[in-house]
mmCIF file with all atom_site columns, C-alpha atoms in Angstrom:
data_model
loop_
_atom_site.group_PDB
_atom_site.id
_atom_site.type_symbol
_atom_site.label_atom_id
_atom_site.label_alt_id
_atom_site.label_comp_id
_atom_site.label_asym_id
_atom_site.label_entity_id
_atom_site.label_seq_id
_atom_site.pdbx_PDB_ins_code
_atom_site.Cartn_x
_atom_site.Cartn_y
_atom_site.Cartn_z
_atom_site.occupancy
_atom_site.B_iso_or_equiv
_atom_site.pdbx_formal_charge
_atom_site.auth_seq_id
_atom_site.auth_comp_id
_atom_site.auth_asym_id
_atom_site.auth_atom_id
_atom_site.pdbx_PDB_model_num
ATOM 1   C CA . UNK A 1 1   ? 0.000  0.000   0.000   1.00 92.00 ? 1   UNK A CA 1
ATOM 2   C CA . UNK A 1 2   ? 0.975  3.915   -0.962  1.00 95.00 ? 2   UNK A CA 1
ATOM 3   C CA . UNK A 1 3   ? 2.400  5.523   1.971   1.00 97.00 ? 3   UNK A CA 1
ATOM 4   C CA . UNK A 1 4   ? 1.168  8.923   2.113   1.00 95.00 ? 4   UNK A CA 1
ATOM 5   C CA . UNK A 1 5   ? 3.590  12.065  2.340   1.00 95.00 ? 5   UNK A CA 1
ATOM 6   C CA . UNK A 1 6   ? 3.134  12.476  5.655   1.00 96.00 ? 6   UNK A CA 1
ATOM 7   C CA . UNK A 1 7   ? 4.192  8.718   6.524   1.00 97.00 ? 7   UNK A CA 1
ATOM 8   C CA . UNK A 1 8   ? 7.253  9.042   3.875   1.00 97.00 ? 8   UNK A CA 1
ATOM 9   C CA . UNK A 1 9   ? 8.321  12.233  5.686   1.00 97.00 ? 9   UNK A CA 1
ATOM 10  C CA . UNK A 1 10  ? 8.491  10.293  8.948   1.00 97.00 ? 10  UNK A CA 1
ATOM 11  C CA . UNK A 1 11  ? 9.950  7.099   7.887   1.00 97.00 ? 11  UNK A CA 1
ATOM 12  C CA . UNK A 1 12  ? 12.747 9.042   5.643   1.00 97.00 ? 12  UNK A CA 1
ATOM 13  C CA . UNK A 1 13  ? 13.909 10.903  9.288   1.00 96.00 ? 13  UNK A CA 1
ATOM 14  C CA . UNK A 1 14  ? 14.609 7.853   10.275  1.00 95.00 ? 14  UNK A CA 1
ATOM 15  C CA . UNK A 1 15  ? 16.871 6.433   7.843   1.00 96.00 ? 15  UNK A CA 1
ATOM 16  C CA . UNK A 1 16  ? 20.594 7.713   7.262   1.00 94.00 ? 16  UNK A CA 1
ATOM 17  C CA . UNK A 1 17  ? 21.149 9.639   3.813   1.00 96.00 ? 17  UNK A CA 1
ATOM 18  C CA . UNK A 1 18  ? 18.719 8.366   1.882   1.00 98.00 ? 18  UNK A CA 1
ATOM 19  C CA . UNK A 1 19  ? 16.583 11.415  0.139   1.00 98.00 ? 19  UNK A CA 1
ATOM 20  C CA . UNK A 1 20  ? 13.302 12.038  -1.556  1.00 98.00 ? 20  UNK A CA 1
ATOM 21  C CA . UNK A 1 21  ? 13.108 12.832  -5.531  1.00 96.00 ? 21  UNK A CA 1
ATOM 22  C CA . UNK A 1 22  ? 10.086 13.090  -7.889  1.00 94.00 ? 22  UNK A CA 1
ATOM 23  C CA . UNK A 1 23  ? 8.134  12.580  -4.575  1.00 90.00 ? 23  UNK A CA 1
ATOM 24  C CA . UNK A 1 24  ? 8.005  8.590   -5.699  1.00 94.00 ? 24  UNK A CA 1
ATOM 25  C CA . UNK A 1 25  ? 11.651 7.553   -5.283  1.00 97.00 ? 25  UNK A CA 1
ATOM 26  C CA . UNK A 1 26  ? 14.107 7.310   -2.296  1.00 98.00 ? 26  UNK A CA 1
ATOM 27  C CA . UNK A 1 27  ? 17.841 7.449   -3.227  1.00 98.00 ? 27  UNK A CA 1
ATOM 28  C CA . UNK A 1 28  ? 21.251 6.922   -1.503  1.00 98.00 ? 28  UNK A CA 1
ATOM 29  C CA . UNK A 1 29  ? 24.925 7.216   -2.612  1.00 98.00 ? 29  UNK A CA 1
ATOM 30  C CA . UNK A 1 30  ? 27.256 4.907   -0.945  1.00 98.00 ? 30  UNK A CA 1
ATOM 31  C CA . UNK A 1 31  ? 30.833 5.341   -1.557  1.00 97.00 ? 31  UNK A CA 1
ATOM 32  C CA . UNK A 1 32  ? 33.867 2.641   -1.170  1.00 97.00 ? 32  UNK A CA 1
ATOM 33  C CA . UNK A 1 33  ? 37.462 2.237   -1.272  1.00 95.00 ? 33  UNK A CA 1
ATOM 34  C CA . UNK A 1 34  ? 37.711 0.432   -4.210  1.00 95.00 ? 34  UNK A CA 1
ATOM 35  C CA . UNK A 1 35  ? 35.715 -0.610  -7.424  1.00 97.00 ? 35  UNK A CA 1
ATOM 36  C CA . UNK A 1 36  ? 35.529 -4.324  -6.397  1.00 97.00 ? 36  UNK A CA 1
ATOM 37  C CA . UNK A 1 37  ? 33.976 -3.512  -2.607  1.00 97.00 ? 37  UNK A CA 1
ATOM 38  C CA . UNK A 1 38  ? 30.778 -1.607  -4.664  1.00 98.00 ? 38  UNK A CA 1
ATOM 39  C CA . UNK A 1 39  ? 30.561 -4.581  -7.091  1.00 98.00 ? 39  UNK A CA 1
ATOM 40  C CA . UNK A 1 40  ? 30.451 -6.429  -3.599  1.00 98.00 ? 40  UNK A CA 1
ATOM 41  C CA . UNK A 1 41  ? 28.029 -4.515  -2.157  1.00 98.00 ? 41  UNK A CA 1
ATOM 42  C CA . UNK A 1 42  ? 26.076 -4.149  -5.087  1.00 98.00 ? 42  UNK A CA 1
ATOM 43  C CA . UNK A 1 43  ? 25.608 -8.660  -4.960  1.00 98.00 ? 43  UNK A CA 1
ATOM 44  C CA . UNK A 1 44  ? 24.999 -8.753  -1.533  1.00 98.00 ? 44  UNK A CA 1
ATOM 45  C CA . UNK A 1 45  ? 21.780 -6.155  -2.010  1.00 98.00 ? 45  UNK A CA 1
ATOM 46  C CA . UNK A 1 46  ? 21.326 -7.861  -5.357  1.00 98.00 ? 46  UNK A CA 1
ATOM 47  C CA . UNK A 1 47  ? 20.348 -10.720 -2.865  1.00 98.00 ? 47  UNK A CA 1
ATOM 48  C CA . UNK A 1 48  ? 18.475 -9.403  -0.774  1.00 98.00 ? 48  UNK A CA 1
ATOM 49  C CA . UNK A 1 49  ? 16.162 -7.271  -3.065  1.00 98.00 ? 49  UNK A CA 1
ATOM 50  C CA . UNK A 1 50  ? 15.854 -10.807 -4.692  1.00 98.00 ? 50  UNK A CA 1
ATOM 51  C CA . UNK A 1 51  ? 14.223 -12.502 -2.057  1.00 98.00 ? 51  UNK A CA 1
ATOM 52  C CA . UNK A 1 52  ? 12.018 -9.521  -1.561  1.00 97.00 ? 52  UNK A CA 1
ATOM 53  C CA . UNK A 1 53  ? 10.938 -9.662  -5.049  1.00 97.00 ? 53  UNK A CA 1
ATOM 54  C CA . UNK A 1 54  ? 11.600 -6.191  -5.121  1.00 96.00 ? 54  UNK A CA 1
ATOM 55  C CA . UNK A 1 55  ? 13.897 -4.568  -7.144  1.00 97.00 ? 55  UNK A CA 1
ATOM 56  C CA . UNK A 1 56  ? 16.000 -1.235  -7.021  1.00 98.00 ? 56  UNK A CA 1
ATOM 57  C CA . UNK A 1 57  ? 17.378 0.812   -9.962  1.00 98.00 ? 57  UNK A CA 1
ATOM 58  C CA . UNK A 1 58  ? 21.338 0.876   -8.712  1.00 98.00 ? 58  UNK A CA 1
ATOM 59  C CA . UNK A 1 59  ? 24.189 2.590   -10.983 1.00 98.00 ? 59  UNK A CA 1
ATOM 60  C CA . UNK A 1 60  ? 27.392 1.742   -10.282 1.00 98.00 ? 60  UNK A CA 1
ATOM 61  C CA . UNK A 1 61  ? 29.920 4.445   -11.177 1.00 98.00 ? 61  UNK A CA 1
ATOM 62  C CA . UNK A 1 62  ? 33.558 2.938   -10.405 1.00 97.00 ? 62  UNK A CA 1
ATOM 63  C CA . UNK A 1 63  ? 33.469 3.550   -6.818  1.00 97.00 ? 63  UNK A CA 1
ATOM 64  C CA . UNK A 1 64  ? 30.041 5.336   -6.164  1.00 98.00 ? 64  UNK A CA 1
ATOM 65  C CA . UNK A 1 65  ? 26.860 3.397   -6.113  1.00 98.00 ? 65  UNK A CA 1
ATOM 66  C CA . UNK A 1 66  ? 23.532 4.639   -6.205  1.00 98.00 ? 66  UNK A CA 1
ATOM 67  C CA . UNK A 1 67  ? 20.188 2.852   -5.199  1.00 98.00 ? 67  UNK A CA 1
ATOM 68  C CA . UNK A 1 68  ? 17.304 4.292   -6.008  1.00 98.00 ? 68  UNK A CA 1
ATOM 69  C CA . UNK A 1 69  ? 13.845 2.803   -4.666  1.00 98.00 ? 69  UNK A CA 1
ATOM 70  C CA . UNK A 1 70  ? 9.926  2.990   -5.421  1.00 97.00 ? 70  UNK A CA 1
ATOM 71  C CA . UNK A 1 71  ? 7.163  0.387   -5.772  1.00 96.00 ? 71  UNK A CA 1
ATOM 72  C CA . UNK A 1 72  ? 5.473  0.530   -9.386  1.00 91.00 ? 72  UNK A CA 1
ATOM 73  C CA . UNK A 1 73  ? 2.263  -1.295  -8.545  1.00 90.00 ? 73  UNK A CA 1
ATOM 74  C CA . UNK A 1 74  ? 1.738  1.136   -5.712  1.00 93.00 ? 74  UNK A CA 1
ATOM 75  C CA . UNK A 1 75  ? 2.437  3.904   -7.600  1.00 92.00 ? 75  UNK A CA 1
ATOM 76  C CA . UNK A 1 76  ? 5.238  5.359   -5.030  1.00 95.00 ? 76  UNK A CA 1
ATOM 77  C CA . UNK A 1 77  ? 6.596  4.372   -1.752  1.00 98.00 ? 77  UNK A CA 1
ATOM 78  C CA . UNK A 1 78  ? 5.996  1.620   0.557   1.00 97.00 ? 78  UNK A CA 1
ATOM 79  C CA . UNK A 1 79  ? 7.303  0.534   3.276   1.00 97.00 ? 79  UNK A CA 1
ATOM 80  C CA . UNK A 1 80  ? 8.630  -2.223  1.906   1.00 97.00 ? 80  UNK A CA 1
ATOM 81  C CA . UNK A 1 81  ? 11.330 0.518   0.361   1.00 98.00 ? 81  UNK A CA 1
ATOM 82  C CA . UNK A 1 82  ? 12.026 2.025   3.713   1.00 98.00 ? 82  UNK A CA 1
ATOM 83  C CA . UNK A 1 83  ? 12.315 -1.910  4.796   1.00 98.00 ? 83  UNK A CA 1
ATOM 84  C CA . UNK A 1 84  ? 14.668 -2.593  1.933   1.00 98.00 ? 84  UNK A CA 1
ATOM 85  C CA . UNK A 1 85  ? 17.046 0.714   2.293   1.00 98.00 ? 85  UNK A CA 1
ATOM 86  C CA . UNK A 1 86  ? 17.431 -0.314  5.990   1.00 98.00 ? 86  UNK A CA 1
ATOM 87  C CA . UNK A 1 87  ? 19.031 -3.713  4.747   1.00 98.00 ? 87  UNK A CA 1
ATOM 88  C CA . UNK A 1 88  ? 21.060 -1.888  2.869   1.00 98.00 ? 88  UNK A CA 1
ATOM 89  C CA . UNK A 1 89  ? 22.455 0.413   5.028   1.00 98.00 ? 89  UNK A CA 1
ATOM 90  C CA . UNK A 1 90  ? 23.118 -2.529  7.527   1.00 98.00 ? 90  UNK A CA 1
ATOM 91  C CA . UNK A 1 91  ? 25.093 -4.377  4.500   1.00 98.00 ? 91  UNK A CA 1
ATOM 92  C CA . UNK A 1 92  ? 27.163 -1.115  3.919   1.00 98.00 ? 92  UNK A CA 1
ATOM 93  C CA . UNK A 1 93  ? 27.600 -0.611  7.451   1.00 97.00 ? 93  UNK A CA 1
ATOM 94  C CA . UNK A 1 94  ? 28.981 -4.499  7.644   1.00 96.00 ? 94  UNK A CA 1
ATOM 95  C CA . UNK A 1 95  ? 31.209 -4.046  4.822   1.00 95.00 ? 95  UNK A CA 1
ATOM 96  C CA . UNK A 1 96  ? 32.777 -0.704  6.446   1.00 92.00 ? 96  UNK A CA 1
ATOM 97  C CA . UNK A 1 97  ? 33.159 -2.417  9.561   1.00 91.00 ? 97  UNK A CA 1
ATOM 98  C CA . UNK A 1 98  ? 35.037 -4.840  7.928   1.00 79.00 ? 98  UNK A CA 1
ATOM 99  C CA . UNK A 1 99  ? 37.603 -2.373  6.593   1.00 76.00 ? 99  UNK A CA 1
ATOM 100 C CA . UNK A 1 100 ? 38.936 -1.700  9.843   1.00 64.00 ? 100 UNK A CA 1
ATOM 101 C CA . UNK A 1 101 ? 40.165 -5.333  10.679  1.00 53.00 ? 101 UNK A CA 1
#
């Protein structure tokens, strides 16, 4: 179900970075170290958005990626999206920590 402004609003205060655009899409940039860590990243949400049977628009741009999200039979955001960029921001925040050991 279509989330209404006022539920996006809340829900995107909650999550880290992401932003609205066209008032139907959420979107995040996550940077790495190196090309291969976003091609990394990039399978492991490949994964998960798989099992969700719901898919993001990502771009990867040598060491930027960018995930975009919206539900098309909704017509706009659900909360499956705010769901989904959560998961991602816990695989980035994984990888990161990873960097350190």
């Amino acid at each position: 179900m279509r989330l209404t402004e006022t539920e996006v609003q809340a829900l995107l205060a909650e999550t880290d970075g992401w932003k609205l655009t066209d008032e139907r899409w959420i979107v995040k940039k996550y940077r790495f170290q190196d090309y291969l860590q976003g091609i990394e990243f990039v399978r492991q949400i490949a994964v998960i958005s798989e099992n969700a049977n719901h898919h993001p628009f990502i771009s990867i741009d040598y060491k930027l990626i960018t995930v975009k999200l919206s539900s098309w039979r909704a017509k706009g955001l659900t909360t499956l999206d705010f769901d989904l960029a959560k998961q991602y921001d816990d695989v980035y925040k994984q990888m990161k920590q990873g960097e350190g050991e």
